Amino acid sequence: MRKKIIAGNWKMNKNLIETGALLSDLKSKVGNVQAAEIIVAPTFTNLHKATEELKGADITVAAQNMHQAENGAYTGEISADMLKSIDINTVILGHSERRAYFGETDELLAQKVDTALKHNMTVIFCFGEELQDRKSNNHFSLVENQLKNGIFHVDPSAWKNIILAYEPVWAIGTGETASPEQAQEMHAFIRNAIGKAYNQEIADEVSILYGGSVKPNNAEEIFAKPDVDGGLIGGAALDAESFAAIANAI
Ligand code: 13P
């Protein structure tokens, strides 16, 4: 049975003090959610604090990015080994902000995916079309290409460590969310693409999250769709109350 997952991507928000406060709030508000796995992704400098703070709580801590190389002269970068050494076993890769502002391509992301999997990490792989792709009715082929070039090269056995997050760029931080029907349509397309590239069993098992302006007031109808297995939450994950409301909507 595939897992339901609610993940909070905190992006470049919350300093050390604010992180501690939000985590302690989250522990009491979502620490006992049984219906879904809860993941939070604070910024690099606060990951260690988060793992310490959440010891014993049923909340997974994830990184928002990592470098593809094992180590070396890559000023300012963070390796898989560094993350593993502070008990971080999950990493978000391919977020549209990394693609758009930091030039991350499908090819680069394929390397990052390989490095993360080699280190036995769980990858939350993000992808999704921009508004012009949807307007020109190019969104299905674009998404399929992002998957083909970024992640469909991995060994079938690696899929147990992969979570997909469909995040239409036009819905991120805009307040405009995909309709539940649009989300379902794309998620079904993605699952079908995995079935074609691999097999039906892998397609049925992989969790596909929706991301893009998920809020307490729209979460339930989106999560009710059969191919939506949870959400990757941005803005609404920065407040314990709204994140808990979204988690409880699953
Ligand atoms: P918002 O929920 O703020 O739209 O962000 C979604 C997102 O990018 C999560 O990774």
PDB file of C-alpha atoms and ligand atoms in Angstrom:
ATOM      1  CA  MET A   1       0.000   0.000   0.000  1.00  0.00           C
ATOM      2  CA  ARG A   2       1.411   3.356  -0.936  1.00  0.00           C
ATOM      3  CA  LYS A   3       1.987   5.894   1.797  1.00  0.00           C
ATOM      4  CA  LYS A   4       0.162   9.161   2.426  1.00  0.00           C
ATOM      5  CA  ILE A   5       2.637  11.948   3.060  1.00  0.00           C
ATOM      6  CA  ILE A   6       2.384  15.575   4.148  1.00  0.00           C
ATOM      7  CA  ALA A   7       5.655  17.431   3.713  1.00  0.00           C
ATOM      8  CA  GLY A   8       6.506  21.018   4.608  1.00  0.00           C
ATOM      9  CA  ASN A   9       9.113  22.782   2.493  1.00  0.00           C
ATOM     10  CA  TRP A  10      10.164  25.746   4.591  1.00  0.00           C
ATOM     11  CA  LYS A  11      12.342  27.219   1.809  1.00  0.00           C
ATOM     12  CA  MET A  12      14.546  30.128   3.011  1.00  0.00           C
ATOM     13  CA  ASN A  13      12.437  30.902   6.056  1.00  0.00           C
ATOM     14  CA  LYS A  14      12.894  30.655   9.837  1.00  0.00           C
ATOM     15  CA  ASN A  15      16.118  31.307  11.729  1.00  0.00           C
ATOM     16  CA  LEU A  16      17.362  29.019  14.489  1.00  0.00           C
ATOM     17  CA  ILE A  17      15.118  30.446  17.193  1.00  0.00           C
ATOM     18  CA  GLU A  18      12.037  30.484  14.950  1.00  0.00           C
ATOM     19  CA  THR A  19      12.788  26.936  13.816  1.00  0.00           C
ATOM     20  CA  GLY A  20      12.873  25.722  17.412  1.00  0.00           C
ATOM     21  CA  ALA A  21       9.552  27.418  18.140  1.00  0.00           C
ATOM     22  CA  LEU A  22       7.806  26.041  15.056  1.00  0.00           C
ATOM     23  CA  LEU A  23       9.129  22.532  15.665  1.00  0.00           C
ATOM     24  CA  SER A  24       7.979  22.432  19.244  1.00  0.00           C
ATOM     25  CA  ASP A  25       4.555  23.635  18.114  1.00  0.00           C
ATOM     26  CA  LEU A  26       4.511  21.011  15.361  1.00  0.00           C
ATOM     27  CA  LYS A  27       5.454  18.250  17.778  1.00  0.00           C
ATOM     28  CA  SER A  28       2.302  18.815  19.753  1.00  0.00           C
ATOM     29  CA  LYS A  29       0.081  19.526  16.740  1.00  0.00           C
ATOM     30  CA  VAL A  30       1.141  16.913  14.179  1.00  0.00           C
ATOM     31  CA  GLY A  31       3.292  14.537  16.254  1.00  0.00           C
ATOM     32  CA  ASN A  32       0.379  12.143  16.587  1.00  0.00           C
ATOM     33  CA  VAL A  33      -1.027  12.233  13.038  1.00  0.00           C
ATOM     34  CA  GLN A  34      -1.417   8.579  12.103  1.00  0.00           C
ATOM     35  CA  ALA A  35      -2.957   8.886   8.664  1.00  0.00           C
ATOM     36  CA  ALA A  36       0.173  10.201   6.972  1.00  0.00           C
ATOM     37  CA  GLU A  37       3.932  10.388   7.267  1.00  0.00           C
ATOM     38  CA  ILE A  38       4.892  13.939   8.255  1.00  0.00           C
ATOM     39  CA  ILE A  39       8.045  15.475   6.802  1.00  0.00           C
ATOM     40  CA  VAL A  40       9.547  18.911   7.457  1.00  0.00           C
ATOM     41  CA  ALA A  41      12.358  20.501   5.471  1.00  0.00           C
ATOM     42  CA  PRO A  42      13.991  23.433   7.268  1.00  0.00           C
ATOM     43  CA  THR A  43      17.020  25.194   5.823  1.00  0.00           C
ATOM     44  CA  PHE A  44      20.504  23.598   6.042  1.00  0.00           C
ATOM     45  CA  THR A  45      21.699  25.524   9.092  1.00  0.00           C
ATOM     46  CA  ASN A  46      18.735  24.313  11.134  1.00  0.00           C
ATOM     47  CA  LEU A  47      18.639  20.649  10.113  1.00  0.00           C
ATOM     48  CA  HIS A  48      20.765  19.451  13.015  1.00  0.00           C
ATOM     49  CA  LYS A  49      18.639  21.413  15.446  1.00  0.00           C
ATOM     50  CA  ALA A  50      15.537  19.861  13.874  1.00  0.00           C
ATOM     51  CA  THR A  51      16.756  16.270  14.229  1.00  0.00           C
ATOM     52  CA  GLU A  52      17.671  16.951  17.874  1.00  0.00           C
ATOM     53  CA  GLU A  53      14.391  18.695  18.613  1.00  0.00           C
ATOM     54  CA  LEU A  54      12.306  15.965  16.967  1.00  0.00           C
ATOM     55  CA  LYS A  55      14.036  12.958  18.540  1.00  0.00           C
ATOM     56  CA  GLY A  56      11.340  10.498  19.492  1.00  0.00           C
ATOM     57  CA  ALA A  57       8.669  12.361  17.501  1.00  0.00           C
ATOM     58  CA  ASP A  58       7.139  10.747  14.455  1.00  0.00           C
ATOM     59  CA  ILE A  59       8.261  13.515  12.100  1.00  0.00           C
ATOM     60  CA  THR A  60      10.919  13.077   9.397  1.00  0.00           C
ATOM     61  CA  VAL A  61      13.425  15.850   8.716  1.00  0.00           C
ATOM     62  CA  ALA A  62      14.456  16.423   5.101  1.00  0.00           C
ATOM     63  CA  ALA A  63      16.989  18.675   3.368  1.00  0.00           C
ATOM     64  CA  GLN A  64      15.867  21.004   0.574  1.00  0.00           C
ATOM     65  CA  ASN A  65      18.788  20.272  -1.740  1.00  0.00           C
ATOM     66  CA  MET A  66      22.246  18.699  -1.922  1.00  0.00           C
ATOM     67  CA  HIS A  67      25.210  18.553  -4.288  1.00  0.00           C
ATOM     68  CA  GLN A  68      25.770  15.655  -6.647  1.00  0.00           C
ATOM     69  CA  ALA A  69      29.492  15.222  -5.902  1.00  0.00           C
ATOM     70  CA  GLU A  70      30.774  13.155  -2.991  1.00  0.00           C
ATOM     71  CA  ASN A  71      33.022  15.992  -1.751  1.00  0.00           C
ATOM     72  CA  GLY A  72      35.596  18.422  -3.036  1.00  0.00           C
ATOM     73  CA  ALA A  73      36.105  21.994  -4.159  1.00  0.00           C
ATOM     74  CA  TYR A  74      32.475  23.121  -4.388  1.00  0.00           C
ATOM     75  CA  THR A  75      32.367  26.209  -2.211  1.00  0.00           C
ATOM     76  CA  GLY A  76      29.087  26.659  -0.416  1.00  0.00           C
ATOM     77  CA  GLU A  77      27.683  23.235  -1.240  1.00  0.00           C
ATOM     78  CA  ILE A  78      26.444  20.375   0.960  1.00  0.00           C
ATOM     79  CA  SER A  79      27.076  16.678   0.303  1.00  0.00           C
ATOM     80  CA  ALA A  80      24.984  13.586   0.908  1.00  0.00           C
ATOM     81  CA  ASP A  81      27.548  12.353   3.435  1.00  0.00           C
ATOM     82  CA  MET A  82      27.255  15.610   5.411  1.00  0.00           C
ATOM     83  CA  LEU A  83      23.482  15.199   5.549  1.00  0.00           C
ATOM     84  CA  LYS A  84      23.686  11.542   6.520  1.00  0.00           C
ATOM     85  CA  SER A  85      26.136  12.380   9.292  1.00  0.00           C
ATOM     86  CA  ILE A  86      23.454  14.472  11.016  1.00  0.00           C
ATOM     87  CA  ASP A  87      20.776  11.803  10.473  1.00  0.00           C
ATOM     88  CA  ILE A  88      19.168  13.393   7.448  1.00  0.00           C
ATOM     89  CA  ASN A  89      18.033  10.593   5.162  1.00  0.00           C
ATOM     90  CA  THR A  90      15.558  12.437   2.967  1.00  0.00           C
ATOM     91  CA  VAL A  91      16.217  15.171   0.418  1.00  0.00           C
ATOM     92  CA  ILE A  92      14.046  17.326  -1.841  1.00  0.00           C
ATOM     93  CA  LEU A  93      15.523  17.511  -5.345  1.00  0.00           C
ATOM     94  CA  GLY A  94      14.402  19.395  -8.428  1.00  0.00           C
ATOM     95  CA  HIS A  95      12.229  22.029  -6.820  1.00  0.00           C
ATOM     96  CA  SER A  96      11.110  24.546  -9.435  1.00  0.00           C
ATOM     97  CA  GLU A  97      12.898  27.331  -7.549  1.00  0.00           C
ATOM     98  CA  ARG A  98      16.170  25.389  -7.859  1.00  0.00           C
ATOM     99  CA  ARG A  99      15.453  24.852 -11.546  1.00  0.00           C
ATOM    100  CA  ALA A 100      14.464  28.464 -12.230  1.00  0.00           C
ATOM    101  CA  TYR A 101      16.856  30.475 -10.029  1.00  0.00           C
ATOM    102  CA  PHE A 102      19.863  28.164  -9.781  1.00  0.00           C
ATOM    103  CA  GLY A 103      19.896  26.676 -13.250  1.00  0.00           C
ATOM    104  CA  GLU A 104      19.301  23.065 -12.208  1.00  0.00           C
ATOM    105  CA  THR A 105      18.598  21.007 -15.309  1.00  0.00           C
ATOM    106  CA  ASP A 106      17.064  17.560 -15.685  1.00  0.00           C
ATOM    107  CA  GLU A 107      20.536  16.202 -16.428  1.00  0.00           C
ATOM    108  CA  LEU A 108      22.038  17.696 -13.274  1.00  0.00           C
ATOM    109  CA  LEU A 109      19.087  16.448 -11.253  1.00  0.00           C
ATOM    110  CA  ALA A 110      19.593  12.940 -12.594  1.00  0.00           C
ATOM    111  CA  GLN A 111      23.092  13.047 -11.093  1.00  0.00           C
ATOM    112  CA  LYS A 112      21.795  14.350  -7.775  1.00  0.00           C
ATOM    113  CA  VAL A 113      19.176  11.604  -7.708  1.00  0.00           C
ATOM    114  CA  ASP A 114      21.878   8.983  -8.294  1.00  0.00           C
ATOM    115  CA  THR A 115      24.062  10.339  -5.515  1.00  0.00           C
ATOM    116  CA  ALA A 116      21.179  10.469  -3.041  1.00  0.00           C
ATOM    117  CA  LEU A 117      20.066   6.925  -3.882  1.00  0.00           C
ATOM    118  CA  LYS A 118      23.634   5.659  -3.657  1.00  0.00           C
ATOM    119  CA  HIS A 119      23.645   6.972  -0.099  1.00  0.00           C
ATOM    120  CA  ASN A 120      20.396   5.176   0.559  1.00  0.00           C
ATOM    121  CA  MET A 121      18.486   8.407   0.965  1.00  0.00           C
ATOM    122  CA  THR A 122      14.835   8.970   0.154  1.00  0.00           C
ATOM    123  CA  VAL A 123      14.365  11.463  -2.683  1.00  0.00           C
ATOM    124  CA  ILE A 124      11.385  13.784  -2.959  1.00  0.00           C
ATOM    125  CA  PHE A 125      11.636  14.548  -6.668  1.00  0.00           C
ATOM    126  CA  CYS A 126       9.835  17.730  -7.762  1.00  0.00           C
ATOM    127  CA  PHE A 127       8.731  18.704 -11.241  1.00  0.00           C
ATOM    128  CA  GLY A 128       5.885  20.549 -12.927  1.00  0.00           C
ATOM    129  CA  GLU A 129       5.022  22.804 -15.813  1.00  0.00           C
ATOM    130  CA  GLU A 130       4.996  26.582 -16.108  1.00  0.00           C
ATOM    131  CA  LEU A 131       1.891  28.537 -17.037  1.00  0.00           C
ATOM    132  CA  GLN A 132       2.867  28.912 -20.679  1.00  0.00           C
ATOM    133  CA  ASP A 133       3.261  25.126 -20.979  1.00  0.00           C
ATOM    134  CA  ARG A 134      -0.264  24.604 -19.723  1.00  0.00           C
ATOM    135  CA  LYS A 135      -1.666  27.385 -21.909  1.00  0.00           C
ATOM    136  CA  SER A 136      -0.078  25.826 -24.965  1.00  0.00           C
ATOM    137  CA  ASN A 137      -1.311  22.403 -23.898  1.00  0.00           C
ATOM    138  CA  ASN A 138       2.240  21.176 -23.612  1.00  0.00           C
ATOM    139  CA  HIS A 139       2.068  20.295 -19.917  1.00  0.00           C
ATOM    140  CA  PHE A 140       1.778  16.525 -20.238  1.00  0.00           C
ATOM    141  CA  SER A 141       4.740  16.113 -22.550  1.00  0.00           C
ATOM    142  CA  LEU A 142       6.817  18.548 -20.496  1.00  0.00           C
ATOM    143  CA  VAL A 143       6.155  16.635 -17.287  1.00  0.00           C
ATOM    144  CA  GLU A 144       6.856  13.333 -18.996  1.00  0.00           C
ATOM    145  CA  ASN A 145      10.197  14.699 -20.225  1.00  0.00           C
ATOM    146  CA  GLN A 146      11.128  15.944 -16.762  1.00  0.00           C
ATOM    147  CA  LEU A 147      10.502  12.442 -15.452  1.00  0.00           C
ATOM    148  CA  LYS A 148      12.261  10.692 -18.329  1.00  0.00           C
ATOM    149  CA  ASN A 149      15.347  12.879 -18.105  1.00  0.00           C
ATOM    150  CA  GLY A 150      15.509  13.291 -14.356  1.00  0.00           C
ATOM    151  CA  ILE A 151      14.477  10.025 -12.762  1.00  0.00           C
ATOM    152  CA  PHE A 152      13.316   7.290 -15.127  1.00  0.00           C
ATOM    153  CA  HIS A 153      16.894   6.044 -15.472  1.00  0.00           C
ATOM    154  CA  VAL A 154      16.984   4.660 -11.936  1.00  0.00           C
ATOM    155  CA  ASP A 155      16.890   0.972 -11.197  1.00  0.00           C
ATOM    156  CA  PRO A 156      13.397  -0.413 -10.490  1.00  0.00           C
ATOM    157  CA  SER A 157      14.559  -1.383  -6.996  1.00  0.00           C
ATOM    158  CA  ALA A 158      15.263   2.307  -6.212  1.00  0.00           C
ATOM    159  CA  TRP A 159      11.607   3.311  -6.442  1.00  0.00           C
ATOM    160  CA  LYS A 160      10.943   2.308  -2.860  1.00  0.00           C
ATOM    161  CA  ASN A 161      13.117   5.334  -1.963  1.00  0.00           C
ATOM    162  CA  ILE A 162      11.405   7.795  -4.287  1.00  0.00           C
ATOM    163  CA  ILE A 163       8.516  10.153  -3.605  1.00  0.00           C
ATOM    164  CA  LEU A 164       7.264  12.307  -6.469  1.00  0.00           C
ATOM    165  CA  ALA A 165       5.953  15.843  -6.026  1.00  0.00           C
ATOM    166  CA  TYR A 166       4.008  17.384  -8.897  1.00  0.00           C
ATOM    167  CA  GLU A 167       4.173  21.131  -8.440  1.00  0.00           C
ATOM    168  CA  PRO A 168       2.779  23.228 -11.288  1.00  0.00           C
ATOM    169  CA  VAL A 169       4.942  26.356 -11.199  1.00  0.00           C
ATOM    170  CA  TRP A 170       1.950  28.635 -11.805  1.00  0.00           C
ATOM    171  CA  ALA A 171       0.394  27.425  -8.560  1.00  0.00           C
ATOM    172  CA  ILE A 172       3.443  27.898  -6.296  1.00  0.00           C
ATOM    173  CA  GLY A 173       3.121  30.805  -3.902  1.00  0.00           C
ATOM    174  CA  THR A 174       0.487  32.407  -6.100  1.00  0.00           C
ATOM    175  CA  GLY A 175      -2.622  31.472  -4.179  1.00  0.00           C
ATOM    176  CA  GLU A 176      -3.852  29.904  -7.379  1.00  0.00           C
ATOM    177  CA  THR A 177      -4.074  26.171  -6.910  1.00  0.00           C
ATOM    178  CA  ALA A 178      -4.660  23.483  -9.484  1.00  0.00           C
ATOM    179  CA  SER A 179      -8.228  22.303  -9.259  1.00  0.00           C
ATOM    180  CA  PRO A 180      -8.645  18.853  -7.718  1.00  0.00           C
ATOM    181  CA  GLU A 181      -9.564  17.631 -11.213  1.00  0.00           C
ATOM    182  CA  GLN A 182      -6.426  19.125 -12.772  1.00  0.00           C
ATOM    183  CA  ALA A 183      -4.289  17.568 -10.026  1.00  0.00           C
ATOM    184  CA  GLN A 184      -5.950  14.174 -10.424  1.00  0.00           C
ATOM    185  CA  GLU A 185      -5.632  14.284 -14.200  1.00  0.00           C
ATOM    186  CA  MET A 186      -1.893  14.947 -14.018  1.00  0.00           C
ATOM    187  CA  HIS A 187      -1.256  12.484 -11.180  1.00  0.00           C
ATOM    188  CA  ALA A 188      -3.017   9.742 -13.124  1.00  0.00           C
ATOM    189  CA  PHE A 189      -0.913  10.650 -16.168  1.00  0.00           C
ATOM    190  CA  ILE A 190       2.279  10.441 -14.064  1.00  0.00           C
ATOM    191  CA  ARG A 191       1.313   7.069 -12.611  1.00  0.00           C
ATOM    192  CA  ASN A 192       0.545   5.802 -16.077  1.00  0.00           C
ATOM    193  CA  ALA A 193       3.930   7.035 -17.330  1.00  0.00           C
ATOM    194  CA  ILE A 194       5.674   5.129 -14.517  1.00  0.00           C
ATOM    195  CA  GLY A 195       3.655   2.048 -15.438  1.00  0.00           C
ATOM    196  CA  LYS A 196       4.870   2.318 -19.025  1.00  0.00           C
ATOM    197  CA  ALA A 197       8.504   3.019 -18.112  1.00  0.00           C
ATOM    198  CA  TYR A 198       8.627   0.364 -15.364  1.00  0.00           C
ATOM    199  CA  ASN A 199       5.588  -1.673 -14.386  1.00  0.00           C
ATOM    200  CA  GLN A 200       2.172  -1.369 -12.779  1.00  0.00           C
ATOM    201  CA  GLU A 201       3.344  -2.506  -9.370  1.00  0.00           C
ATOM    202  CA  ILE A 202       5.909   0.296  -9.097  1.00  0.00           C
ATOM    203  CA  ALA A 203       3.360   2.783 -10.429  1.00  0.00           C
ATOM    204  CA  ASP A 204       0.812   1.725  -7.826  1.00  0.00           C
ATOM    205  CA  GLU A 205       3.283   1.892  -4.949  1.00  0.00           C
ATOM    206  CA  VAL A 206       4.855   5.307  -5.503  1.00  0.00           C
ATOM    207  CA  SER A 207       3.463   8.241  -3.524  1.00  0.00           C
ATOM    208  CA  ILE A 208       2.714  11.260  -5.706  1.00  0.00           C
ATOM    209  CA  LEU A 209       2.309  14.509  -3.774  1.00  0.00           C
ATOM    210  CA  TYR A 210       0.685  17.659  -5.052  1.00  0.00           C
ATOM    211  CA  GLY A 211       2.289  21.038  -4.310  1.00  0.00           C
ATOM    212  CA  GLY A 212       1.166  24.580  -5.084  1.00  0.00           C
ATOM    213  CA  SER A 213      -0.888  26.803  -2.775  1.00  0.00           C
ATOM    214  CA  VAL A 214      -2.272  23.951  -0.681  1.00  0.00           C
ATOM    215  CA  LYS A 215      -4.084  25.576   2.249  1.00  0.00           C
ATOM    216  CA  PRO A 216      -6.351  24.325   5.026  1.00  0.00           C
ATOM    217  CA  ASN A 217      -9.403  25.346   2.995  1.00  0.00           C
ATOM    218  CA  ASN A 218      -8.535  23.407  -0.180  1.00  0.00           C
ATOM    219  CA  ALA A 219      -6.468  20.478   1.115  1.00  0.00           C
ATOM    220  CA  GLU A 220      -9.302  18.071   1.715  1.00  0.00           C
ATOM    221  CA  GLU A 221     -10.759  18.184  -1.798  1.00  0.00           C
ATOM    222  CA  ILE A 222      -7.319  17.820  -3.392  1.00  0.00           C
ATOM    223  CA  PHE A 223      -6.290  14.931  -1.119  1.00  0.00           C
ATOM    224  CA  ALA A 224      -9.608  13.191  -1.794  1.00  0.00           C
ATOM    225  CA  LYS A 225      -8.511  12.442  -5.355  1.00  0.00           C
ATOM    226  CA  PRO A 226      -7.421   8.822  -5.789  1.00  0.00           C
ATOM    227  CA  ASP A 227      -3.990   9.508  -7.283  1.00  0.00           C
ATOM    228  CA  VAL A 228      -3.061  12.335  -4.907  1.00  0.00           C
ATOM    229  CA  ASP A 229      -1.184  10.827  -1.979  1.00  0.00           C
ATOM    230  CA  GLY A 230      -0.579  13.990  -0.007  1.00  0.00           C
ATOM    231  CA  GLY A 231       1.038  17.358  -0.402  1.00  0.00           C
ATOM    232  CA  LEU A 232       4.268  19.306  -0.486  1.00  0.00           C
ATOM    233  CA  ILE A 233       3.367  22.475   1.356  1.00  0.00           C
ATOM    234  CA  GLY A 234       5.210  25.797   1.170  1.00  0.00           C
ATOM    235  CA  GLY A 235       3.736  28.907   2.772  1.00  0.00           C
ATOM    236  CA  ALA A 236       1.140  27.093   4.860  1.00  0.00           C
ATOM    237  CA  ALA A 237       3.853  24.876   6.391  1.00  0.00           C
ATOM    238  CA  LEU A 238       5.353  27.886   8.178  1.00  0.00           C
ATOM    239  CA  ASP A 239       2.501  28.029  10.635  1.00  0.00           C
ATOM    240  CA  ALA A 240       1.890  25.042  12.907  1.00  0.00           C
ATOM    241  CA  GLU A 241      -1.831  25.538  12.988  1.00  0.00           C
ATOM    242  CA  SER A 242      -2.333  25.615   9.220  1.00  0.00           C
ATOM    243  CA  PHE A 243       0.155  22.773   8.625  1.00  0.00           C
ATOM    244  CA  ALA A 244      -1.686  20.686  11.199  1.00  0.00           C
ATOM    245  CA  ALA A 245      -5.020  21.480   9.567  1.00  0.00           C
ATOM    246  CA  ILE A 246      -3.616  20.327   6.213  1.00  0.00           C
ATOM    247  CA  ALA A 247      -2.153  17.183   7.782  1.00  0.00           C
ATOM    248  CA  ASN A 248      -5.486  16.397   9.370  1.00  0.00           C
ATOM    249  CA  ALA A 249      -7.236  16.877   6.015  1.00  0.00           C
ATOM    250  CA  ILE A 250      -5.597  13.669   4.807  1.00  0.00           C
TER     251      ILE A 250
HETATM  252  P1  13P B   1       3.241  27.115  -1.710  1.00  0.00           P
HETATM  253  O1  13P B   1       2.474  26.112  -0.877  1.00  0.00           O
HETATM  254  O2  13P B   1       3.703  28.300  -0.912  1.00  0.00           O
HETATM  255  O3  13P B   1       2.530  27.459  -2.956  1.00  0.00           O
HETATM  256  O4  13P B   1       4.604  26.373  -2.143  1.00  0.00           O
HETATM  257  C1  13P B   1       4.551  25.111  -2.680  1.00  0.00           C
HETATM  258  C2  13P B   1       5.932  24.604  -2.806  1.00  0.00           C
HETATM  259  O5  13P B   1       6.712  25.121  -3.591  1.00  0.00           O
HETATM  260  C3  13P B   1       6.343  23.498  -1.956  1.00  0.00           C
HETATM  261  O6  13P B   1       7.565  22.978  -2.342  1.00  0.00           O
END
